[in-house]
GROMACS .gro file of C-alpha atoms in nm:
model
  455
    1MET     CA    1  11.780  11.622 -13.071
    2ASP     CA    2  12.077  11.761 -12.962
    3ILE     CA    3  12.090  12.079 -12.792
    4LYS     CA    4  12.249  12.329 -13.057
    5THR     CA    5  12.006  12.186 -13.297
    6ALA     CA    6  11.723  12.247 -13.044
    7GLU     CA    7  11.903  12.633 -12.972
    8LEU     CA    8  11.856  12.660 -13.363
    9PHE     CA    9  11.518  12.529 -13.376
   10MET     CA   10  11.400  12.765 -13.062
   11GLU     CA   11  11.591  13.130 -13.232
   12LYS     CA   12  11.348  13.016 -13.517
   13LEU     CA   13  11.029  12.970 -13.316
   14VAL     CA   14  11.093  13.303 -13.090
   15LYS     CA   15  11.147  13.518 -13.443
   16ALA     CA   16  10.826  13.334 -13.589
   17GLY     CA   17  10.649  13.453 -13.242
   18GLN     CA   18  10.735  13.781 -13.340
   19GLU     CA   19  10.615  13.805 -13.662
   20TYR     CA   20  10.299  13.610 -13.554
   21GLY     CA   21  10.199  13.887 -13.366
   22PHE     CA   22  10.311  13.839 -13.012
   23GLU     CA   23  10.459  14.147 -12.847
   24GLU     CA   24  10.709  13.950 -12.636
   25CYS     CA   25  10.804  13.546 -12.651
   26GLU     CA   26  10.982  13.322 -12.486
   27ALA     CA   27  11.099  12.930 -12.603
   28SER     CA   28  11.237  12.688 -12.335
   29TYR     CA   29  11.374  12.338 -12.405
   30ALA     CA   30  11.442  12.051 -12.129
   31THR     CA   31  11.550  11.736 -12.208
   32GLU     CA   32  11.644  11.463 -11.973
   33GLY     CA   33  11.821  11.096 -12.009
   34SER     CA   34  11.735  10.858 -11.719
   35MET     CA   35  11.825  10.516 -11.570
   36SER     CA   36  11.711  10.296 -11.326
   37ILE     CA   37  11.707   9.958 -11.181
   38ASP     CA   38  11.509   9.778 -10.934
   39ILE     CA   39  11.627   9.458 -10.726
   40LEU     CA   40  11.388   9.216 -10.603
   41ASN     CA   41  11.445   8.839 -10.431
   42GLY     CA   42  11.857   8.852 -10.591
   43GLU     CA   43  11.770   8.979 -10.924
   44VAL     CA   44  11.741   9.306 -11.109
   45SER     CA   45  11.349   9.302 -11.150
   46SER     CA   46  11.315   9.613 -11.382
   47TYR     CA   47  11.553   9.814 -11.602
   48GLU     CA   48  11.467  10.147 -11.757
   49ASN     CA   49  11.676  10.338 -11.947
   50SER     CA   50  11.465  10.621 -12.124
   51ALA     CA   51  11.544  11.017 -12.311
   52THR     CA   52  11.270  11.269 -12.280
   53SER     CA   53  11.269  11.642 -12.398
   54ALA     CA   54  10.992  11.888 -12.442
   55LEU     CA   55  10.983  12.244 -12.590
   56SER     CA   56  10.734  12.517 -12.407
   57PHE     CA   57  10.652  12.828 -12.584
   58ARG     CA   58  10.477  13.129 -12.443
   59GLY     CA   59  10.388  13.444 -12.581
   60LEU     CA   60  10.277  13.756 -12.455
   61LYS     CA   61   9.944  13.950 -12.632
   62ASN     CA   62   9.757  14.224 -12.498
   63GLY     CA   63   9.854  14.168 -12.141
   64GLN     CA   64   9.779  13.785 -12.124
   65MET     CA   65  10.032  13.541 -12.167
   66GLY     CA   66   9.945  13.225 -12.386
   67TYR     CA   67  10.111  12.871 -12.347
   68CYS     CA   68  10.169  12.563 -12.527
   69SER     CA   69  10.423  12.273 -12.531
   70THR     CA   70  10.536  11.986 -12.735
   71ASN     CA   71  10.783  11.689 -12.761
   72ILE     CA   72  10.807  11.722 -13.129
   73LEU     CA   73  11.059  11.960 -13.275
   74ASP     CA   74  10.987  12.004 -13.646
   75ASP     CA   75  10.857  12.300 -13.888
   76SER     CA   76  10.519  12.166 -13.876
   77SER     CA   77  10.465  12.210 -13.492
   78ILE     CA   78  10.564  12.581 -13.525
   79ASP     CA   79  10.216  12.675 -13.642
   80PHE     CA   80  10.070  12.466 -13.374
   81LEU     CA   81  10.251  12.613 -13.117
   82LEU     CA   82  10.190  13.003 -13.226
   83LYS     CA   83   9.813  12.918 -13.274
   84SER     CA   84   9.687  12.764 -12.958
   85ALA     CA   85   9.973  12.994 -12.742
   86MET     CA   86   9.762  13.284 -12.936
   87GLU     CA   87   9.426  13.103 -12.861
   88ASN     CA   88   9.499  13.086 -12.516
   89CYS     CA   89   9.582  13.464 -12.483
   90GLU     CA   90   9.218  13.522 -12.663
   91VAL     CA   91   9.045  13.367 -12.355
   92LEU     CA   92   9.259  13.449 -12.063
   93ASN     CA   93   9.172  13.715 -11.836
   94ASP     CA   94   9.477  13.752 -11.619
   95GLU     CA   95   9.436  14.096 -11.437
   96ASP     CA   96   9.779  14.044 -11.311
   97PRO     CA   97  10.071  14.186 -11.552
   98GLN     CA   98  10.274  13.899 -11.730
   99PHE     CA   99  10.652  13.941 -11.805
  100ILE     CA  100  10.936  13.789 -12.045
  101TYR     CA  101  11.234  13.937 -11.887
  102CYS     CA  102  11.605  13.969 -11.982
  103ASP     CA  103  11.831  14.181 -11.763
  104GLU     CA  104  12.081  14.373 -12.015
  105ASN     CA  105  12.397  14.325 -11.824
  106ASN     CA  106  12.301  13.934 -11.813
  107LYS     CA  107  12.166  13.810 -12.150
  108ASP     CA  108  12.396  13.522 -12.193
  109LEU     CA  109  12.386  13.298 -11.882
  110TYR     CA  110  12.568  12.977 -11.882
  111PHE     CA  111  12.648  12.717 -11.587
  112SER     CA  112  12.757  12.347 -11.644
  113GLN     CA  113  12.805  12.126 -11.404
  114VAL     CA  114  12.793  11.760 -11.565
  115THR     CA  115  13.107  11.575 -11.473
  116GLU     CA  116  13.278  11.291 -11.639
  117ALA     CA  117  13.174  11.088 -11.311
  118TYR     CA  118  12.828  11.046 -11.462
  119ALA     CA  119  12.987  10.809 -11.714
  120LYS     CA  120  13.027  10.538 -11.458
  121ASN     CA  121  12.657  10.512 -11.467
  122THR     CA  122  12.584  10.203 -11.645
  123TYR     CA  123  12.369   9.895 -11.623
  124LYS     CA  124  12.650   9.673 -11.505
  125SER     CA  125  12.778   9.903 -11.225
  126PHE     CA  126  12.424   9.995 -11.094
  127SER     CA  127  12.337   9.591 -11.084
  128GLU     CA  128  12.643   9.492 -10.951
  129LEU     CA  129  12.560   9.747 -10.658
  130GLY     CA  130  12.213   9.660 -10.621
  131LEU     CA  131  12.276   9.286 -10.556
  132LYS     CA  132  12.537   9.353 -10.304
  133LEU     CA  133  12.360   9.589 -10.092
  134GLU     CA  134  12.031   9.367 -10.121
  135LYS     CA  135  12.234   9.071  -9.972
  136ALA     CA  136  12.435   9.295  -9.762
  137ILE     CA  137  12.084   9.418  -9.572
  138LEU     CA  138  11.954   9.087  -9.555
  139ALA     CA  139  12.257   9.008  -9.350
  140LEU     CA  140  12.239   9.293  -9.096
  141ASP     CA  141  11.987   9.081  -8.867
  142GLU     CA  142  11.828   8.770  -8.879
  143ARG     CA  143  11.494   8.908  -8.828
  144ILE     CA  144  11.482   9.099  -9.168
  145ASP     CA  145  11.253   8.895  -9.388
  146ALA     CA  146  11.267   9.054  -9.734
  147VAL     CA  147  11.399   9.354  -9.909
  148ASP     CA  148  11.098   9.508 -10.045
  149TYR     CA  149  11.195   9.807 -10.227
  150LEU     CA  150  11.608   9.885 -10.360
  151THR     CA  151  11.611  10.101 -10.659
  152ILE     CA  152  11.925  10.305 -10.779
  153SER     CA  153  11.871  10.587 -11.087
  154CYS     CA  154  12.032  10.865 -11.217
  155SER     CA  155  11.926  11.138 -11.468
  156THR     CA  156  12.128  11.449 -11.662
  157GLY     CA  157  12.004  11.682 -11.898
  158PRO     CA  158  12.028  12.057 -11.993
  159TYR     CA  159  11.777  12.308 -11.995
  160LEU     CA  160  11.774  12.626 -12.224
  161ILE     CA  161  11.570  12.977 -12.236
  162ILE     CA  162  11.568  13.207 -12.536
  163ASN     CA  163  11.336  13.499 -12.559
  164SER     CA  164  11.255  13.817 -12.787
  165LYS     CA  165  11.435  14.027 -12.554
  166GLY     CA  166  11.771  13.870 -12.601
  167LEU     CA  167  11.784  13.617 -12.334
  168HIS     CA  168  11.990  13.302 -12.336
  169SER     CA  169  12.021  13.082 -12.068
  170TYR     CA  170  12.158  12.728 -12.039
  171ARG     CA  171  12.245  12.510 -11.713
  172ASP     CA  172  12.264  12.153 -11.661
  173SER     CA  173  12.271  11.888 -11.384
  174ASP     CA  174  12.286  11.516 -11.290
  175GLY     CA  175  12.231  11.303 -10.998
  176ILE     CA  176  12.219  10.971 -10.846
  177SER     CA  177  12.001  10.831 -10.578
  178ILE     CA  178  11.955  10.496 -10.414
  179MET     CA  179  11.697  10.395 -10.193
  180ALA     CA  180  11.605  10.094 -10.004
  181SER     CA  181  11.334   9.956  -9.772
  182ALA     CA  182  11.315   9.646  -9.619
  183ARG     CA  183  11.060   9.454  -9.301
  184ALA     CA  184  11.159   9.245  -9.026
  185THR     CA  185  10.949   9.068  -8.780
  186ASP     CA  186  10.966   9.134  -8.402
  187ALA     CA  187  10.946   8.901  -8.122
  188ASP     CA  188  10.601   8.939  -8.058
  189GLY     CA  189  10.507   8.867  -8.453
  190SER     CA  190  10.466   9.238  -8.542
  191VAL     CA  191  10.613   9.376  -8.882
  192LYS     CA  192  10.816   9.668  -8.855
  193SER     CA  193  10.945   9.853  -9.186
  194GLY     CA  194  11.221  10.091  -9.232
  195GLY     CA  195  11.501  10.188  -9.462
  196HIS     CA  196  11.769  10.461  -9.605
  197TYR     CA  197  11.861  10.686  -9.886
  198TRP     CA  198  12.163  10.801 -10.052
  199ILE     CA  199  12.192  11.079 -10.306
  200GLY     CA  200  12.515  11.209 -10.498
  201ARG     CA  201  12.671  11.274 -10.832
  202ASP     CA  202  12.991  11.021 -10.825
  203ILE     CA  203  12.871  10.643 -10.752
  204ASP     CA  204  13.220  10.590 -10.614
  205ASP     CA  205  13.131  10.840 -10.326
  206PHE     CA  206  12.880  10.557 -10.227
  207ASP     CA  207  12.969  10.448  -9.868
  208LEU     CA  208  12.813  10.096  -9.836
  209ASP     CA  209  12.925  10.055  -9.436
  210LYS     CA  210  12.765  10.364  -9.375
  211PHE     CA  211  12.484  10.315  -9.538
  212LEU     CA  212  12.423   9.998  -9.405
  213LYS     CA  213  12.484  10.119  -9.032
  214LYS     CA  214  12.211  10.382  -9.083
  215PHE     CA  215  11.963  10.129  -9.244
  216LYS     CA  216  12.020   9.901  -8.958
  217GLU     CA  217  11.950  10.175  -8.702
  218ASN     CA  218  11.608  10.274  -8.887
  219LEU     CA  219  11.469   9.921  -8.895
  220ILE     CA  220  11.607   9.736  -8.642
  221GLY     CA  221  11.599  10.020  -8.406
  222LYS     CA  222  11.232   9.942  -8.411
  223MET     CA  223  11.176   9.656  -8.229
  224GLY     CA  224  11.011   9.620  -7.919
  225ALA     CA  225  10.839   9.961  -8.003
  226LYS     CA  226  10.527  10.038  -7.793
  227SER     CA  227  10.315  10.339  -7.731
  228CYS     CA  228  10.365  10.593  -7.432
  229LYS     CA  229  10.145  10.825  -7.215
  230SER     CA  230   9.950  11.067  -7.331
  231GLY     CA  231  10.093  11.403  -7.253
  232ASN     CA  232  10.308  11.723  -7.315
  233TYR     CA  233  10.666  11.619  -7.436
  234LYS     CA  234  10.989  11.785  -7.496
  235VAL     CA  235  11.060  11.685  -7.822
  236VAL     CA  236  11.359  11.614  -8.059
  237LEU     CA  237  11.293  11.667  -8.419
  238LYS     CA  238  11.522  11.458  -8.561
  239SER     CA  239  11.685  11.574  -8.878
  240GLU     CA  240  11.458  11.384  -9.151
  241ALA     CA  241  11.140  11.419  -8.945
  242PHE     CA  242  11.215  11.821  -8.940
  243GLN     CA  243  11.251  11.822  -9.291
  244GLN     CA  244  10.930  11.666  -9.386
  245PHE     CA  245  10.753  11.883  -9.112
  246PHE     CA  246  10.912  12.195  -9.212
  247MET     CA  247  10.868  12.144  -9.591
  248VAL     CA  248  10.499  12.028  -9.603
  249PHE     CA  249  10.434  12.433  -9.467
  250PHE     CA  250  10.674  12.602  -9.669
  251GLY     CA  251  10.411  12.712  -9.930
  252ASN     CA  252  10.349  12.980  -9.667
  253PHE     CA  253  10.659  13.158  -9.767
  254LEU     CA  254  10.615  13.172 -10.160
  255ALA     CA  255  10.491  13.538 -10.216
  256THR     CA  256  10.172  13.452 -10.464
  257THR     CA  257  10.077  13.245 -10.182
  258MET     CA  258  10.074  13.553  -9.965
  259GLN     CA  259   9.864  13.708 -10.226
  260ARG     CA  260   9.605  13.489 -10.259
  261GLY     CA  261   9.515  13.470  -9.906
  262LEU     CA  262   9.652  13.141  -9.785
  263SER     CA  263   9.921  13.233  -9.575
  264LEU     CA  264   9.927  13.373  -9.252
  265LEU     CA  265  10.270  13.516  -9.295
  266ALA     CA  266  10.120  13.781  -9.544
  267ASP     CA  267  10.237  14.114  -9.449
  268LYS     CA  268  10.479  13.984  -9.181
  269GLU     CA  269  10.830  14.056  -9.331
  270GLY     CA  270  11.032  14.168  -9.071
  271GLU     CA  271  10.853  14.039  -8.782
  272THR     CA  272  10.913  13.756  -8.557
  273ILE     CA  273  10.759  13.465  -8.623
  274ALA     CA  274  11.011  13.181  -8.472
  275SER     CA  275  11.277  13.144  -8.240
  276SER     CA  276  11.568  13.355  -8.211
  277VAL     CA  277  11.796  13.028  -8.227
  278PHE     CA  278  11.646  12.970  -8.577
  279THR     CA  279  11.771  13.086  -8.902
  280VAL     CA  280  11.662  12.949  -9.253
  281LYS     CA  281  11.874  13.080  -9.558
  282GLU     CA  282  11.833  13.000  -9.912
  283GLU     CA  283  12.188  12.925 -10.060
  284PRO     CA  284  12.152  12.817 -10.487
  285MET     CA  285  12.519  12.828 -10.509
  286TYR     CA  286  12.597  12.650 -10.143
  287ASP     CA  287  12.904  12.462 -10.153
  288ALA     CA  288  12.766  12.143 -10.012
  289ALA     CA  289  12.478  12.131 -10.262
  290LEU     CA  290  12.482  11.842 -10.542
  291THR     CA  291  12.312  12.100 -10.756
  292LYS     CA  292  12.418  12.487 -10.776
  293ILE     CA  293  12.144  12.694 -10.937
  294PRO     CA  294  12.290  13.041 -11.044
  295PHE     CA  295  11.977  13.195 -11.218
  296ASP     CA  296  11.611  13.122 -11.246
  297ASP     CA  297  11.397  13.016 -11.528
  298GLU     CA  298  11.311  13.374 -11.580
  299GLY     CA  299  11.669  13.446 -11.642
  300VAL     CA  300  11.698  13.631 -11.277
  301LEU     CA  301  12.002  13.608 -11.123
  302THR     CA  302  11.963  13.421 -10.769
  303THR     CA  303  12.127  13.562 -10.454
  304SER     CA  304  12.219  13.409 -10.106
  305LYS     CA  305  11.938  13.536  -9.878
  306ALA     CA  306  11.775  13.482  -9.543
  307ILE     CA  307  11.420  13.354  -9.511
  308ILE     CA  308  11.374  13.354  -9.131
  309ASP     CA  309  11.688  13.556  -8.971
  310LYS     CA  310  11.714  13.451  -8.586
  311GLY     CA  311  11.358  13.415  -8.588
  312VAL     CA  312  11.252  13.743  -8.803
  313PHE     CA  313  11.069  13.650  -9.132
  314ALA     CA  314  11.335  13.818  -9.350
  315THR     CA  315  11.182  13.773  -9.696
  316ALA     CA  316  10.923  13.567  -9.893
  317LEU     CA  317  11.023  13.421 -10.222
  318TYR     CA  318  10.939  13.609 -10.517
  319ASP     CA  319  10.921  13.574 -10.893
  320LEU     CA  320  10.890  13.843 -11.142
  321LYS     CA  321  10.497  13.866 -11.135
  322SER     CA  322  10.470  13.852 -10.749
  323ALA     CA  323  10.752  14.123 -10.679
  324TYR     CA  324  10.575  14.339 -10.927
  325LYS     CA  325  10.260  14.338 -10.742
  326ALA     CA  326  10.419  14.317 -10.401
  327GLY     CA  327  10.666  14.648 -10.559
  328LYS     CA  328  10.943  14.478 -10.488
  329THR     CA  329  11.226  14.313 -10.680
  330SER     CA  330  11.208  13.902 -10.772
  331THR     CA  331  11.423  13.712 -10.540
  332GLY     CA  332  11.542  13.476 -10.835
  333ASN     CA  333  11.261  13.182 -10.738
  334GLY     CA  334  11.104  13.174 -11.062
  335PHE     CA  335  11.050  12.823 -11.184
  336ARG     CA  336  10.858  12.653 -11.430
  337GLY     CA  337  10.650  12.343 -11.371
  338GLY     CA  338  10.555  12.256 -11.728
  339SER     CA  339  10.507  12.618 -11.883
  340ALA     CA  340  10.402  12.798 -11.638
  341VAL     CA  341  10.631  12.995 -11.382
  342SER     CA  342  10.570  13.034 -10.974
  343GLU     CA  343  10.789  13.034 -10.733
  344MET     CA  344  11.037  12.772 -10.589
  345PRO     CA  345  11.319  12.734 -10.337
  346THR     CA  346  11.659  12.597 -10.422
  347ASN     CA  347  11.884  12.507 -10.165
  348LEU     CA  348  11.768  12.571  -9.833
  349VAL     CA  349  11.958  12.563  -9.502
  350VAL     CA  350  11.880  12.535  -9.167
  351GLU     CA  351  12.174  12.731  -8.971
  352ALA     CA  352  12.336  12.452  -8.754
  353GLY     CA  353  12.370  12.502  -8.394
  354GLU     CA  354  12.680  12.409  -8.167
  355LYS     CA  355  12.515  12.080  -8.012
  356SER     CA  356  12.547  11.718  -8.133
  357PHE     CA  357  12.237  11.505  -8.132
  358GLU     CA  358  12.334  11.364  -7.781
  359GLU     CA  359  12.366  11.679  -7.660
  360LEU     CA  360  12.052  11.792  -7.770
  361LEU     CA  361  11.883  11.449  -7.592
  362GLU     CA  362  12.099  11.589  -7.283
  363GLU     CA  363  11.916  11.919  -7.262
  364ALA     CA  364  11.591  11.757  -7.311
  365GLY     CA  365  11.656  11.559  -7.028
  366GLU     CA  366  11.302  11.355  -7.094
  367GLY     CA  367  11.084  11.384  -7.352
  368ILE     CA  368  11.064  11.196  -7.710
  369ILE     CA  369  11.292  11.157  -8.029
  370LEU     CA  370  11.025  11.174  -8.374
  371THR     CA  371  11.203  10.995  -8.664
  372ASP     CA  372  10.881  10.963  -8.875
  373LEU     CA  373  10.604  11.143  -8.931
  374SER     CA  374  10.292  11.032  -9.184
  375GLY     CA  375   9.979  11.179  -9.267
  376LEU     CA  376  10.168  11.505  -9.395
  377HIS     CA  377   9.888  11.586  -9.615
  378ALA     CA  378   9.589  11.458  -9.472
  379GLY     CA  379   9.661  11.540  -9.123
  380VAL     CA  380   9.780  11.911  -9.201
  381ASN     CA  381   9.627  12.236  -9.264
  382ALA     CA  382   9.883  12.412  -9.453
  383ILE     CA  383   9.704  12.763  -9.424
  384SER     CA  384   9.590  12.781  -9.051
  385GLY     CA  385   9.951  12.558  -8.980
  386ASP     CA  386   9.750  12.297  -8.730
  387PHE     CA  387   9.830  11.962  -8.740
  388SER     CA  388   9.806  11.598  -8.619
  389LEU     CA  389  10.008  11.309  -8.707
  390LEU     CA  390  10.092  10.966  -8.681
  391CYS     CA  391  10.444  10.948  -8.565
  392GLU     CA  392  10.715  10.693  -8.452
  393GLY     CA  393  11.065  10.737  -8.282
  394TYR     CA  394  11.209  10.678  -7.903
  395LEU     CA  395  11.179  10.814  -7.561
  396ILE     CA  396  11.404  11.031  -7.407
  397GLU     CA  397  11.519  10.889  -7.068
  398ASN     CA  398  11.797  11.062  -6.823
  399GLY     CA  399  11.918  11.234  -7.134
  400LYS     CA  400  11.958  10.932  -7.358
  401GLN     CA  401  11.780  10.769  -7.633
  402GLY     CA  402  11.549  10.509  -7.446
  403ARG     CA  403  11.339  10.251  -7.638
  404PRO     CA  404  11.140  10.300  -7.924
  405VAL     CA  405  10.776  10.414  -7.944
  406GLU     CA  406  10.519  10.391  -8.192
  407GLN     CA  407  10.093  10.402  -8.233
  408ILE     CA  408  10.142  10.803  -8.086
  409THR     CA  409   9.997  11.130  -8.227
  410VAL     CA  410  10.191  11.445  -8.245
  411ALA     CA  411   9.934  11.762  -8.248
  412GLY     CA  412  10.015  12.115  -8.247
  413ASN     CA  413  10.053  12.435  -8.509
  414PHE     CA  414  10.335  12.482  -8.714
  415TYR     CA  415  10.396  12.854  -8.604
  416GLU     CA  416  10.374  12.767  -8.245
  417VAL     CA  417  10.632  12.458  -8.306
  418ILE     CA  418  10.914  12.709  -8.476
  419LYS     CA  419  10.863  13.011  -8.186
  420SER     CA  420  10.922  12.695  -7.921
  421ILE     CA  421  11.243  12.587  -8.078
  422ILE     CA  422  11.507  12.574  -7.793
  423SER     CA  423  11.810  12.443  -7.944
  424VAL     CA  424  11.922  12.340  -8.291
  425GLY     CA  425  12.165  12.067  -8.371
  426ASN     CA  426  12.461  12.034  -8.589
  427ASP     CA  427  12.379  11.702  -8.747
  428ILE     CA  428  12.286  11.811  -9.074
  429ILE     CA  429  12.140  11.588  -9.350
  430ASN     CA  430  12.040  11.689  -9.685
  431LEU     CA  431  11.726  11.567  -9.900
  432PRO     CA  432  11.624  11.668 -10.256
  433SER     CA  433  11.364  11.965 -10.209
  434GLY     CA  434  11.204  12.203 -10.441
  435GLU     CA  435  11.478  12.306 -10.727
  436GLY     CA  436  11.753  12.184 -10.487
  437GLU     CA  437  11.819  12.031 -10.152
  438PHE     CA  438  11.696  12.121  -9.801
  439PHE     CA  439  11.999  12.085  -9.550
  440THR     CA  440  11.860  12.077  -9.172
  441PRO     CA  441  12.000  11.933  -8.864
  442SER     CA  442  11.770  11.786  -8.526
  443VAL     CA  443  11.577  12.042  -8.313
  444LEU     CA  444  11.510  12.059  -7.982
  445VAL     CA  445  11.115  12.176  -7.939
  446ASP     CA  446  11.000  12.293  -7.572
  447SER     CA  447  10.659  12.124  -7.582
  448LEU     CA  448  10.442  11.915  -7.789
  449ALA     CA  449  10.113  11.744  -7.728
  450ILE     CA  450  10.164  11.356  -7.763
  451SER     CA  451   9.888  11.112  -7.778
  452GLY     CA  452   9.938  10.744  -7.683
  453GLU     CA  453   9.858  10.476  -7.465
  454GLU     CA  454  10.068  10.264  -7.272
  455GLU     CA  455   9.995   9.916  -7.195
   0.00000   0.00000   0.00000
C-alpha cells in the first residue's frame, strides 16, 4: 500500500475510533522495503528482497490505553482494531496516566531524508561488490581459511502517525550495511576469527581498501595471542569495545528504569557520576549521523542535550509518561517498540578528547588494550553495574601496542569505570544503536582487574 492510501485509511480509522468511544486515539503506520545478499564460497548463497508493513492503533478510555496491530489495511480490519483495543482498556489496570499528544504549534511534522543514492542498491551492484570483497579478504593473508560470513543489506521506509488531537507526523530513512567475518589458522594450529563492518547511505562511499586494512588488523592482528598475568592494569577500551560496554548499561539512564527501581542513578540528576573528562551528549540531528531524528514517535520535538556533562549526570531520557511522573517535560525520547512507547536514545556522542589512540597508549605507558568483549549479558548485572567479561586485546608496552592477548577476563563496576576515565581519545567510530547511532572514541581507564594465566 502506498503512503497516501495508508494516510487516508489512518484518518478513517482515527475518526472511527472517536465514534467508537475512545476519548483519544492514534494510528501509526510503518513500512519497510529491504534487500540483502549473503556471499559464501564464491557464490551468492542467499538473496532476499522483501516489503513489510504494519499498522498500529492505540486508544485511551477511562485512563487506560488499549493497543492493537495488523498488517491488513482494509475496512474489515477497522472493527477488529477498535474492538481489540477497547478490550485491552477494559482489562488493564495501569495506575500511571497515558498520553496522546500534539503540540498546537507543531501539528504537521515532516522530515524526509531518503536520497536518490538508494536506487543504486541493486542485486547486481551488491553481488558484484560482495564477490569482489570475499576474494579480496581471502587474498589478505595465506593463513585465512575462509570467509564465514559476508552480507550486504539495505532498507528504507516511511513512518507515519496521525492522532485525534491533530498530530500528523511523517519521517523516513534509508541505509546500507556491509558485515563480514573470517577465520584463520595460527602457527600453533589455533583458529582465530575476526571481521569488520561498514554502514552508510551511498554504496559509492564504500572504501574497499580502508575496509580491508581494518579487517586484516582485526583478524591477523590476533595471531600469536596468549594470556597474560593477572593484576590491575591501566586499560584502553578501544572505540568498538567501549561502545559495547557503555551501551549494555545505558538502560540505567532511562527514566522508566529509574522509576521502577532498577537503576542506581535514580534521583541523581545534577550529581557527579563520572570523570570530569567524560561527556556524553544526545544529538538527534547530528551532522555526521546517517539518520537524523527531528521528533519522536509521540510527536515531541527532539533536542540536543548532555546526558553526562563533564562527569555530571545532566538528565535522564524521558517520554511523556515518565516525564509526567517525574514532574518534568519529555526530552523527545518516546519511541515505539511495536505499539507501546518507551524511552530510547537517538544519536549518542561521546565528546572527543585531543589525544590520538597512539597518544592514549603513550599516556598509559604499560597496560592493556581491550578490543573485544564477550558475555555482555551473562557476565553483566545491569542494575548494580558489576561485570565480569571474557575479552581480547593487546598489551601496552613502553607506550606502544604490544603482543596480542586472549583468554583473559576483565572485571569491575560500570560506575567505577566511568569515574576512572583518565583521558578520552579522538578516534571516533559510529555504530548503529537505539534509534540512531553511537559515536565514541577510545578511552583510557586508570585501573581494571584483569585475570589471566601466563604460560
